[in-house]
Coordinates of C-alpha atoms and ligand atoms in Angstrom, one line a residue:
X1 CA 120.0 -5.9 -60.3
X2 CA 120.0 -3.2 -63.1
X3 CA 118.4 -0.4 -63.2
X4 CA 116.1 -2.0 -66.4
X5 CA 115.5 -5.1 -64.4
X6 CA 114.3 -2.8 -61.0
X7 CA 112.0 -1.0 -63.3
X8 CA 110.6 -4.5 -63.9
X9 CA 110.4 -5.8 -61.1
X10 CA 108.9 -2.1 -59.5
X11 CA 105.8 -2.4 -62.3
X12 CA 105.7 -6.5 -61.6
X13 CA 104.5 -5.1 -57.6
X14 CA 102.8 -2.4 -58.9
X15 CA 100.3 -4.7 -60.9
X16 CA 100.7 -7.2 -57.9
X17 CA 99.1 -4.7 -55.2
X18 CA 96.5 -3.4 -58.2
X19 CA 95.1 -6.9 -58.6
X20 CA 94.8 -7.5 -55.1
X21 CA 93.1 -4.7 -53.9
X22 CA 90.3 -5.2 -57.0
X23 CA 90.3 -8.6 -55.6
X24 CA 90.0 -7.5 -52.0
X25 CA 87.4 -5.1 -52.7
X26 CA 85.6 -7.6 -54.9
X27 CA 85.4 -10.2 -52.5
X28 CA 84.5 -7.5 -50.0
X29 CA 81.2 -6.6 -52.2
X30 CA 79.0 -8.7 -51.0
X31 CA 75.1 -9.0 -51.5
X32 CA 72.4 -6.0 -50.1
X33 CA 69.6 -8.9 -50.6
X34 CA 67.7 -9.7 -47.5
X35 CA 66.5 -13.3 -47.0
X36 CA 62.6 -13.6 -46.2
X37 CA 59.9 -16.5 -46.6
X38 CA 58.0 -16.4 -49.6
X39 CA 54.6 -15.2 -49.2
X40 CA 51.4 -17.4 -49.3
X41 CA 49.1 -15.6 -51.9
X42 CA 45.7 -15.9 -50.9
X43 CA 43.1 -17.5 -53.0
X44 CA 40.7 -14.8 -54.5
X45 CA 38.3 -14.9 -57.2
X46 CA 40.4 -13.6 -59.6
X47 CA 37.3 -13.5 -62.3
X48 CA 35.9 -10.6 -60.3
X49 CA 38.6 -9.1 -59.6
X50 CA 39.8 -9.3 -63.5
X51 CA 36.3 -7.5 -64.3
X52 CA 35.8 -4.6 -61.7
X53 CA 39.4 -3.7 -63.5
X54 CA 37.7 -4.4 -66.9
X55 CA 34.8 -1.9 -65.7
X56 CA 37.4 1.0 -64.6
X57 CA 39.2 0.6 -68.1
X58 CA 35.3 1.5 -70.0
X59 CA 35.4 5.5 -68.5
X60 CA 36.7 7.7 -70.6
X61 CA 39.2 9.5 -67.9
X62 CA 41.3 10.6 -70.5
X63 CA 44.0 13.7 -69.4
X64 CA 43.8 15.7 -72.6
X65 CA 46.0 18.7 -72.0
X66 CA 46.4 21.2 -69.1
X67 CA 43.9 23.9 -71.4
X68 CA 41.5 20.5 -72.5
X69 CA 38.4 20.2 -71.2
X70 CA 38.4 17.6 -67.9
X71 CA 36.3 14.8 -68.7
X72 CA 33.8 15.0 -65.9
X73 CA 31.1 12.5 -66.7
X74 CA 33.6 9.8 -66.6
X75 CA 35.1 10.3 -63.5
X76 CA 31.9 10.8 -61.4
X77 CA 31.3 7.2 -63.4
X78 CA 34.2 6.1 -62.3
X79 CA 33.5 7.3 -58.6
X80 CA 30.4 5.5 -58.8
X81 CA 31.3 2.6 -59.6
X82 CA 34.1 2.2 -56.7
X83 CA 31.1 2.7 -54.4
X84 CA 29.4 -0.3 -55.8
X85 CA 32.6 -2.5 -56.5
X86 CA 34.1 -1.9 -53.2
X87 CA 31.4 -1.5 -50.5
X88 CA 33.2 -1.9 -47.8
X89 CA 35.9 0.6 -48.4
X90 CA 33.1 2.9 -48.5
X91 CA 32.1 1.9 -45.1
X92 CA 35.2 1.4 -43.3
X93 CA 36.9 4.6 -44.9
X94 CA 35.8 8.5 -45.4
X95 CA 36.2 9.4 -49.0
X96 CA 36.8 13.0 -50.1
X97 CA 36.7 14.6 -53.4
X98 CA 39.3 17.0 -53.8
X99 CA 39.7 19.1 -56.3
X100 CA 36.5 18.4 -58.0
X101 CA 37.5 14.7 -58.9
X102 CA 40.4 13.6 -57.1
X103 CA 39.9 11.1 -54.0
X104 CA 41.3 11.0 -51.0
X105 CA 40.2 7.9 -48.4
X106 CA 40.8 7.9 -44.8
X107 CA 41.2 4.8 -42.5
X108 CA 41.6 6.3 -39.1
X109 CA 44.1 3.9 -36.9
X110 CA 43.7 3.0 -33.3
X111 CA 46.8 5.2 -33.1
X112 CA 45.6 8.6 -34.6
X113 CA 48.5 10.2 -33.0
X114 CA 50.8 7.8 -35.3
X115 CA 52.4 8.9 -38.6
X116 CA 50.4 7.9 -41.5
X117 CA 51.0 5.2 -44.7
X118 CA 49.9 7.0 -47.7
X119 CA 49.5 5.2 -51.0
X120 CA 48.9 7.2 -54.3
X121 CA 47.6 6.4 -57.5
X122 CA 46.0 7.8 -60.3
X123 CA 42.8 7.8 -61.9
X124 CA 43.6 9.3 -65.6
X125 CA 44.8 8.0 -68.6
X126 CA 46.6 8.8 -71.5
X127 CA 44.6 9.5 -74.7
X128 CA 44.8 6.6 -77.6
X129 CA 46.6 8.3 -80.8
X130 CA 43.6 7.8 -83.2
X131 CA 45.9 6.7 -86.1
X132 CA 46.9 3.8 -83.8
X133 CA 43.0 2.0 -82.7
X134 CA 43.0 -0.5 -85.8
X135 CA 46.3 -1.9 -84.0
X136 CA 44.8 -2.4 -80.9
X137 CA 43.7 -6.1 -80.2
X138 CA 40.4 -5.1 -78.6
X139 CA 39.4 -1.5 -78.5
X140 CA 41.1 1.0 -75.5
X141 CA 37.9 1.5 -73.6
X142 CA 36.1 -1.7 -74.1
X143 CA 37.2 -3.1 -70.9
X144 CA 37.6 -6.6 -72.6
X145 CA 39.1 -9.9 -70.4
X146 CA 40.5 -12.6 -72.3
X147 CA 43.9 -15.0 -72.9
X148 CA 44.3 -14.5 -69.5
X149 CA 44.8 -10.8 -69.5
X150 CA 42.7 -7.3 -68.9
X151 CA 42.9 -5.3 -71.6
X152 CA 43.1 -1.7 -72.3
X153 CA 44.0 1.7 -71.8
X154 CA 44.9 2.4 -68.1
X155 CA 45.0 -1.2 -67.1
X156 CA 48.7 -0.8 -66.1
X157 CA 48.9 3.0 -65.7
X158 CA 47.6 3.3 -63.3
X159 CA 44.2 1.9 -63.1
X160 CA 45.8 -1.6 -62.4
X161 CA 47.5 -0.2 -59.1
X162 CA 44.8 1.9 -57.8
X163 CA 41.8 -1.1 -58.3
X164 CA 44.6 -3.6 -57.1
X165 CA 44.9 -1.2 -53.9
X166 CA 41.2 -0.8 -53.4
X167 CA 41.3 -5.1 -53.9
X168 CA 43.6 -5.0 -51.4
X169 CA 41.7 -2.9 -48.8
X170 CA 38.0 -4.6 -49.6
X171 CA 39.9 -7.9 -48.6
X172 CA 41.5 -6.5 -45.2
X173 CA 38.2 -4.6 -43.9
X174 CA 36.2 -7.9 -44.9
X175 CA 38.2 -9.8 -42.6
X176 CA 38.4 -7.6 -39.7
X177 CA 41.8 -5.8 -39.9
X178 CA 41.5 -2.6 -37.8
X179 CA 44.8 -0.2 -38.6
X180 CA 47.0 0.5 -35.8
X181 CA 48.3 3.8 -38.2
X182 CA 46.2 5.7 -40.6
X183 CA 46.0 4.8 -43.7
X184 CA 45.7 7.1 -46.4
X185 CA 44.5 6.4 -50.2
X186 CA 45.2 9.1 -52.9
X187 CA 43.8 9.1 -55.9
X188 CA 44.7 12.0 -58.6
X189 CA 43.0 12.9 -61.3
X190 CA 45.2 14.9 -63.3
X191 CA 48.5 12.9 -63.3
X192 CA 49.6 12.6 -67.0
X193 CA 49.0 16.4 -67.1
X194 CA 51.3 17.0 -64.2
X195 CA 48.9 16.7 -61.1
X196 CA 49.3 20.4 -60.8
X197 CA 45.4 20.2 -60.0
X198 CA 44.6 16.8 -57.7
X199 CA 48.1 15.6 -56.1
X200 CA 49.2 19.2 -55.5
X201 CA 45.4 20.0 -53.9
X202 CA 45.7 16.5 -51.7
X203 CA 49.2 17.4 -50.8
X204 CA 48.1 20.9 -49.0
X205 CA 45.1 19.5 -47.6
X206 CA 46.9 16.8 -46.0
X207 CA 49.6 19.7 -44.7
X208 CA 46.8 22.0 -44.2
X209 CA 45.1 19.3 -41.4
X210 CA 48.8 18.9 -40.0
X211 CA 48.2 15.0 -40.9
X212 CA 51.8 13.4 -40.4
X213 CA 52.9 10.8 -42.9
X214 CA 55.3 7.7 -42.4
X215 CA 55.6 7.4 -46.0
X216 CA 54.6 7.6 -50.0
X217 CA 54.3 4.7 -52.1
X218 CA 53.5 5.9 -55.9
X219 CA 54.0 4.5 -59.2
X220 CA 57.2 4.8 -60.9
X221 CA 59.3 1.6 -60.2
X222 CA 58.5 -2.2 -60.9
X223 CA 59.4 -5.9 -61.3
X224 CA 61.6 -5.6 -64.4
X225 CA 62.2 -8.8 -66.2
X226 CA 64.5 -8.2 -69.0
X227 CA 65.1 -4.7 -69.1
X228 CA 68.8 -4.8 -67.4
X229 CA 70.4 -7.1 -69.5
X230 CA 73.4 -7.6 -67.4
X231 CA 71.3 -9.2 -64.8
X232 CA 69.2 -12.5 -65.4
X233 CA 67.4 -12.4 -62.3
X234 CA 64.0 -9.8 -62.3
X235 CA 65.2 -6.7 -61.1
X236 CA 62.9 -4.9 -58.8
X237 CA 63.7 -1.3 -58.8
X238 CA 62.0 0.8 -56.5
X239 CA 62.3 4.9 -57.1
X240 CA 63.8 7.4 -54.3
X241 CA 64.0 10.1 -56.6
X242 CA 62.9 11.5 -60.1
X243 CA 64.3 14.1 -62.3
X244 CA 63.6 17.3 -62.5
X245 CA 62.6 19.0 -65.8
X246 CA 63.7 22.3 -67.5
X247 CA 61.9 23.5 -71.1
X248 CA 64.4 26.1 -72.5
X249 CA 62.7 28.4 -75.2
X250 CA 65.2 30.1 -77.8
X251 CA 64.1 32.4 -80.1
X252 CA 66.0 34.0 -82.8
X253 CA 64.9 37.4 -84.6
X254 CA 66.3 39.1 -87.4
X255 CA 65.0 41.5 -89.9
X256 CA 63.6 39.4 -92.4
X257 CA 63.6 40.0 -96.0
X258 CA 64.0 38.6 -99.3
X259 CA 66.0 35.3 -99.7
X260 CA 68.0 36.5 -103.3
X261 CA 70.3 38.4 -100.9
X262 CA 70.7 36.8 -97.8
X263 CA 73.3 37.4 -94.8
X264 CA 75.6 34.1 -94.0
X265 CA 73.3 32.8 -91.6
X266 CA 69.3 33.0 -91.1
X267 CA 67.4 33.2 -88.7
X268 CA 67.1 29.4 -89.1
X269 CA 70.9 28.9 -89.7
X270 CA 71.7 30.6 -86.4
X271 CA 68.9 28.2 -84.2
X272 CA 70.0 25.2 -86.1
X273 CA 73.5 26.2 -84.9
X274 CA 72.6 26.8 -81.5
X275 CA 70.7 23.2 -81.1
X276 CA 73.3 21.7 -82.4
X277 CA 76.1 22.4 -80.3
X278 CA 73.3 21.7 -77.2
X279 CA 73.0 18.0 -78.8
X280 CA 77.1 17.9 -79.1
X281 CA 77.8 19.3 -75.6
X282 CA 75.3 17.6 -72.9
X283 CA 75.6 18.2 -69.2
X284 CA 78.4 16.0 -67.7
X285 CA 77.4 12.2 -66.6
X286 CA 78.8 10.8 -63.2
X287 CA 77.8 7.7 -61.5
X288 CA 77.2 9.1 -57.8
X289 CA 73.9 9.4 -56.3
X290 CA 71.1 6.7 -57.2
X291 CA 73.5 5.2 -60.0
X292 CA 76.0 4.4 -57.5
X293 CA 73.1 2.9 -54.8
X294 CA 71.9 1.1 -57.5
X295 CA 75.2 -0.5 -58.6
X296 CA 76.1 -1.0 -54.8
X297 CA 72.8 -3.1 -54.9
X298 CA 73.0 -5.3 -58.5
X299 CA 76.8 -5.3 -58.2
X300 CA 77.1 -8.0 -56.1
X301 CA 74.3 -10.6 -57.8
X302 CA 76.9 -10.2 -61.2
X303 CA 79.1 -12.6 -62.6
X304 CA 83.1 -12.0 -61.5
X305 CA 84.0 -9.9 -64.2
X306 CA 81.6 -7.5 -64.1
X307 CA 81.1 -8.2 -60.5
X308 CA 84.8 -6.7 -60.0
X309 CA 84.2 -3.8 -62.1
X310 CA 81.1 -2.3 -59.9
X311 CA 83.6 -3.0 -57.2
X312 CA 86.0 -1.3 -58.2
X313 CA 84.0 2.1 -59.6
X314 CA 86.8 4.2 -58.4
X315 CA 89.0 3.0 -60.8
X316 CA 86.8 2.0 -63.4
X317 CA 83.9 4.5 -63.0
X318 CA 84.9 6.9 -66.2
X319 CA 84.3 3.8 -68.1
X320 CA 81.4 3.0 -66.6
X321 CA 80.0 6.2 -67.5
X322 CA 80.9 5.9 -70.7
X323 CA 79.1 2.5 -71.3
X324 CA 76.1 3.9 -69.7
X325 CA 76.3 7.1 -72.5
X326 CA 75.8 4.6 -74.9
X327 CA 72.7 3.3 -73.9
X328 CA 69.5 6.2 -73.5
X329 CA 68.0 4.3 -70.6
X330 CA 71.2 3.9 -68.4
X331 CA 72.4 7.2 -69.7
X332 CA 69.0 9.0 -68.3
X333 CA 70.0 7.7 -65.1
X334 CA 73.7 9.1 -64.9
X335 CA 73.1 13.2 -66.4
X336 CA 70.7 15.7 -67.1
X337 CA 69.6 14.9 -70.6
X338 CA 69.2 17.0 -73.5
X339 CA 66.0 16.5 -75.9
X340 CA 64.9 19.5 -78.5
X341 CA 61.5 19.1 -79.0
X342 CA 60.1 22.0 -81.0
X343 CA 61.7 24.1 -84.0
X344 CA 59.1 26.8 -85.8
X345 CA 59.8 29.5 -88.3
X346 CA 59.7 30.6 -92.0
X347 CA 56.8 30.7 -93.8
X348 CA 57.8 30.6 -97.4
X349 CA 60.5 29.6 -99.1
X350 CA 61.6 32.8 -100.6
X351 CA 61.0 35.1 -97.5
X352 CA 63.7 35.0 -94.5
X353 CA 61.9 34.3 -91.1
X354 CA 61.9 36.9 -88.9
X355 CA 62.0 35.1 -86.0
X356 CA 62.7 31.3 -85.1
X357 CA 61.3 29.6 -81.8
X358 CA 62.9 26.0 -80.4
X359 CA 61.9 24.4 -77.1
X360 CA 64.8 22.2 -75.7
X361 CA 63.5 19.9 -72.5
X362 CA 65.8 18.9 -70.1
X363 CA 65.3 16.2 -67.7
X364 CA 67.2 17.3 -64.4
X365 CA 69.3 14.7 -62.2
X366 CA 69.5 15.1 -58.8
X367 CA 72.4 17.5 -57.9
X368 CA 71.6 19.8 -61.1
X369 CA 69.3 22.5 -60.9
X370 CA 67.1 24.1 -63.0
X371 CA 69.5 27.5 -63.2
X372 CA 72.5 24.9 -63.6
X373 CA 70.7 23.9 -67.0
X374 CA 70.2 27.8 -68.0
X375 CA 73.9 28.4 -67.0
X376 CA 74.7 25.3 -69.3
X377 CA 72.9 26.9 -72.5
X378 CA 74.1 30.2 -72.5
X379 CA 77.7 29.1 -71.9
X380 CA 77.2 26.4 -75.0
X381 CA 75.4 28.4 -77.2
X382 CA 77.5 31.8 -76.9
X383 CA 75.6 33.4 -79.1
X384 CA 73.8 37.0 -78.0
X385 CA 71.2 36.5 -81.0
X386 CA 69.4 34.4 -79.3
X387 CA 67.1 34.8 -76.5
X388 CA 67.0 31.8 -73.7
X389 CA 63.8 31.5 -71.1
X390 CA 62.9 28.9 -68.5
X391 CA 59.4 28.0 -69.8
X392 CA 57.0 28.1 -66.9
X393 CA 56.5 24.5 -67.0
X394 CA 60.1 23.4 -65.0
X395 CA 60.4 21.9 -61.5
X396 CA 63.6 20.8 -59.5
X397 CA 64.8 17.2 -59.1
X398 CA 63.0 15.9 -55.8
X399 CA 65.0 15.0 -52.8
X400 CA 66.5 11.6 -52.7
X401 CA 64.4 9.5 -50.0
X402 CA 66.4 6.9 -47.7
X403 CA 67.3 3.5 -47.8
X404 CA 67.7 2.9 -44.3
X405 CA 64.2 3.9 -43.0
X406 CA 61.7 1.4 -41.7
X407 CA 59.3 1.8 -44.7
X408 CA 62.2 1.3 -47.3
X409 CA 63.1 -1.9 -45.1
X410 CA 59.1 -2.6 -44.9
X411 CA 58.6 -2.4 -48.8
X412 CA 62.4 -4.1 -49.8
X413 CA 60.8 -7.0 -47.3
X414 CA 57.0 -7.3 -48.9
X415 CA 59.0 -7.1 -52.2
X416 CA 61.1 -10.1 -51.9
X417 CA 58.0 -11.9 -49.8
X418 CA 55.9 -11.7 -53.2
X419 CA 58.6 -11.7 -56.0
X420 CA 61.6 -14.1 -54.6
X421 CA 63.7 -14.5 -57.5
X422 CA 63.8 -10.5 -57.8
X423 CA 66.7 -8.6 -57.4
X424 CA 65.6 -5.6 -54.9
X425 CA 67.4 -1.9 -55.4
X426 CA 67.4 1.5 -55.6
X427 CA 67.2 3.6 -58.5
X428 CA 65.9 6.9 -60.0
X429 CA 62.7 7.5 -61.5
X430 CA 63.4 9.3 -64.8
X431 CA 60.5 10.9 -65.6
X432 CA 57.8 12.2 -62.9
X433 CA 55.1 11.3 -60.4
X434 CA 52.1 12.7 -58.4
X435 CA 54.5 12.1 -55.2
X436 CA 56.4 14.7 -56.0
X437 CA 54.1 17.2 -54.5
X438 CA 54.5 15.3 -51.1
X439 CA 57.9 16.2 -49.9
X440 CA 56.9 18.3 -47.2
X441 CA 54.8 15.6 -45.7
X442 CA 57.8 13.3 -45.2
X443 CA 61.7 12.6 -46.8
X444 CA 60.0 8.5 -47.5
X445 CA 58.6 8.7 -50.8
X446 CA 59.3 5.6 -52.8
X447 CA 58.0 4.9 -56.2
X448 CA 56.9 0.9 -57.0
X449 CA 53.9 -0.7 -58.6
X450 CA 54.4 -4.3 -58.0
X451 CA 54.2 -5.7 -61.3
X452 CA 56.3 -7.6 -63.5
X453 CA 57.2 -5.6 -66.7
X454 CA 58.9 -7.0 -69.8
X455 CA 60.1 -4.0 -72.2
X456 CA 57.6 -4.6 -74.5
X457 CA 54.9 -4.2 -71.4
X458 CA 56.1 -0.8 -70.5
X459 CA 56.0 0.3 -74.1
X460 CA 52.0 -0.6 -74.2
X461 CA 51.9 1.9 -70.9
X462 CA 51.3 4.8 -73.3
X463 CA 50.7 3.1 -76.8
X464 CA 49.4 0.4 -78.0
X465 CA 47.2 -2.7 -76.9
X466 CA 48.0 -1.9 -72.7
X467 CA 46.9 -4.7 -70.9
X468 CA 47.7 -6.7 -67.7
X469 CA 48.2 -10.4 -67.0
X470 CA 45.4 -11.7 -64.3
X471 CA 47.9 -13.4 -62.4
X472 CA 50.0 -10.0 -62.7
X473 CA 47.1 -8.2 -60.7
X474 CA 45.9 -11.0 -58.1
X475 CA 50.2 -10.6 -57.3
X476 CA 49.8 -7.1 -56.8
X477 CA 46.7 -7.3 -54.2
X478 CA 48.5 -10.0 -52.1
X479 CA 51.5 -7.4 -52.0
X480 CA 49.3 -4.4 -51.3
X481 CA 47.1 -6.8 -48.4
X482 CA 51.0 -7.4 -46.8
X483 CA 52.9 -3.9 -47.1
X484 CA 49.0 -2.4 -45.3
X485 CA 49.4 -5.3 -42.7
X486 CA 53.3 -4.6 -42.5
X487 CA 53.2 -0.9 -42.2
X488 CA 49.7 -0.1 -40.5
X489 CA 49.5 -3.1 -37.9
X490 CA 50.8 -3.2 -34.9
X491 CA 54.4 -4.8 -35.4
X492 CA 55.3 -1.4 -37.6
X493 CA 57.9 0.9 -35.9
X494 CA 58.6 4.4 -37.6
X495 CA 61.6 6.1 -37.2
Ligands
LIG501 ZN1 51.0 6.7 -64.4

């Protein structure tokens, strides 16, 4: 042979071996989906439960701002009105208020001694932008029932998981389930302002008491039916982490003066600048972490292709992460992501500002850290005219909960019971939940409200006409009944 014709023959084998270990390793993927019965849903009246909802929706519980005022009259409505809609939750269980008008229930097991199950919700809603009630089908906080759905503000978030909950427990104490394990019921009133009042007040009474919890199941994940467009199946993703979150304020002072004779750059010119090369430079992406779990779990349910490239991430994983950049949802998942959200300064347009403010938020993935995003800006902006400081406002990425615990197992099995053709995995919650103040009640803090989502459903969540199929909700009681049966009966084993 030549030398020309070895070289051939050397890349021919080359090629050879590279095929057949992306082949190997493909064939070697093989499905995380477990194989259970599909549940029996029982028969409820679903016209009650569709109004009791309905009735929730009409109090104002609206979360203005962390200085607003709290809407008081409409939670003790609210509170009242669980005592008459679910009378035997009120008998069976203790119910606290916590900071003023939070809730937390107690149903005390036969085995006191055994870790608790703890499932949060919240009682607050966002407010309804003013310019946008002529759009909405039938007014926020009307309550209204019809085509089949619940309408109105909170009747997904998170309303429609915490009556669904209470649903669920009405039904068990009505026929004569006793707990084997504690079962805990938090209910927050302060949520989409950052629960820094009711979760965080539950979470240190619950450490105060030295009450030991099994595990957290919030909001956050869901039944996704066509949000993952690679995948045809509904994807259930359930959360074992969220990002953390880091508001950098800049400022930029300068001594002002009169705009006919102006240095090169203003005050404006130099923030501008600054924000500028944040938007060009973002923290690195890398698919590790909950991207890799998650493409460990929808990998194998792809078609070959694309099958073989989530097989293969070590070679193709640069790629990856660049298709992911491309796409704001994916790319959330895979790096801590860069938003400005506030420029102020100059008052008139002949006068130089004297001084220039900008907030950039950052959303924090798991392995960054809030000082990593502080390092980030003062490396990228170079520039010692401008001040940087950590608003107050920041917290860390939580710990990433495990998928090989009983209660992951417990809720991956209740999951696929109620929603067959779902695809179950992993995957990080991108922006943030009440359960974050939980972590030093246990490491199992999973984030899933079973209900099936279409894109356009999670945009209602905080805008316009939010409602919530009947069927949807009568789903999300049988799942509640099973996972409180599966977890706080007898058959449950905690590790
Ligand atoms: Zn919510």
């Amino acid at each position: 042979m030549s030398s020309i014709q070895r070289f051939f023959v050397g890349v021919l084998a080359i090629v050879i071996l590279l095929v057949a270990v992306l082949v190997t390793r493909t064939l070697g993927f093989t499905s995380k989906q477990i194989e259970v019965s599909e549940a029996e849903i029982a028969a409820i009246d679903t016209e009650a439960v569709a109004e009791r909802l309905a009735r929730g929706i009409r109090h104002r519980t609206i979360s203005h701002s962390l200085e607003g005022p709290v809407e008081a009259e409409a939670f003790e409505a609210l509170h009242a009105q669980l005592v008459r809609d679910f009378p035997r939750v009120h008998d069976a269980l203790e119910r606290e208020t916590v900071a003023e008008w939070s809730l937390l229930y107690t149903w005390r097991g036969r085995r006191p001694d055994e870790p608790a199950v703890l499932l949060l919700a919240h009682q607050d809603v966002v407010p309804v932008d003013p310019n946008s009630i002529d759009a909405w089908t039938h007014p926020p906080f009307e309550g209204v029932v019809a085509d089949g759905f619940v309408w109105g503000r909170g009747a997904i978030d998170d309303k429609g998981s915490m009556f669904a909950i209470l649903e669920a427990v009405e039904a068990l104490v009505s026929l004569g389930f006793e707990p084997e394990r504690t079962l805990l019921l938090a209910f927050g009133h302060d949520e989409e302002i950052g629960g820094d009042q009711g979760a965080t007040s539950i979470a240190n009474l619950l450490k105060q008491r030295g009450e030991k919890v099994d595990f957290v199941l919030d909001e956050g994940g869901a039944v996704t039916l066509d949000t993952i467009s690679i995948v045809q199946d509904p994807v259930a993703v359930v959360g074992v982490a969220e990002k953390g979150m880091a508001s950098i304020a800049l400022t930029v002072r300068s001594a002002g003066g009169h705009s006919s004779m102006p240095p090169p750059q203003s005050a404006v010119g130099i923030m501008a600048a600054a924000i500028a090369a944040l938007e060009a430079n973002p923290m690195p992406g890398r698919i590790d972490g909950t991207v890799d779990v998650m493409l460990d779990h929808l990998g194998p349910e792809l078609d070959f292709p694309l099958k073989l490239v989530m097989a293969n991430r070590w070679l193709f994983g640069p790629l990856l992460s660049a298709a992911f950049a491309a796409e704001p949802t994916l790319d959330a998942m895979q790096r801590t992501t860069t938003a400005a959200t506030v420029f102020n300064g100059g008052v008139k347009p002949n006068v130089l500002p004297s001084r220039v403010d900008a907030v950039v938020n950052f959303r924090v993935l798991p392995g960054d850290s809030v000082e990593d995003v502080r390092q980030h800006v003062l490396r990228t902006i170079d520039d010692e005219r401008i001040e940087v400081r950590v608003m107050d406002a920041n917290r860390e990425p939580s710990a990433i909960a495990p998928i090989d615990s009983p209660a992951f197992e417990a809720i991956r099995a209740t999951i696929s019971s109620h929603f067959p053709s779902a695809i179950v995995t992993p995957y990080l919650v991108v922006g943030g939940t009440d359960s974050r103040y939980f972590g030093g009640l246990t490491d199992n803090i999973y984030r899933f409200m079973p209900f099936e989502f279409t894109a356009r459903d999670r945009e209602r969540m905080h805008g316009t006409d939010e409602r919530i199929a009947i069927h949807t909700l009568t789903r999300a009681i049988a799942f509640y009944r099973a996972l409180i049966e599966r977890t706080a009966g007898a058959a449950f084993q905690s590790d």
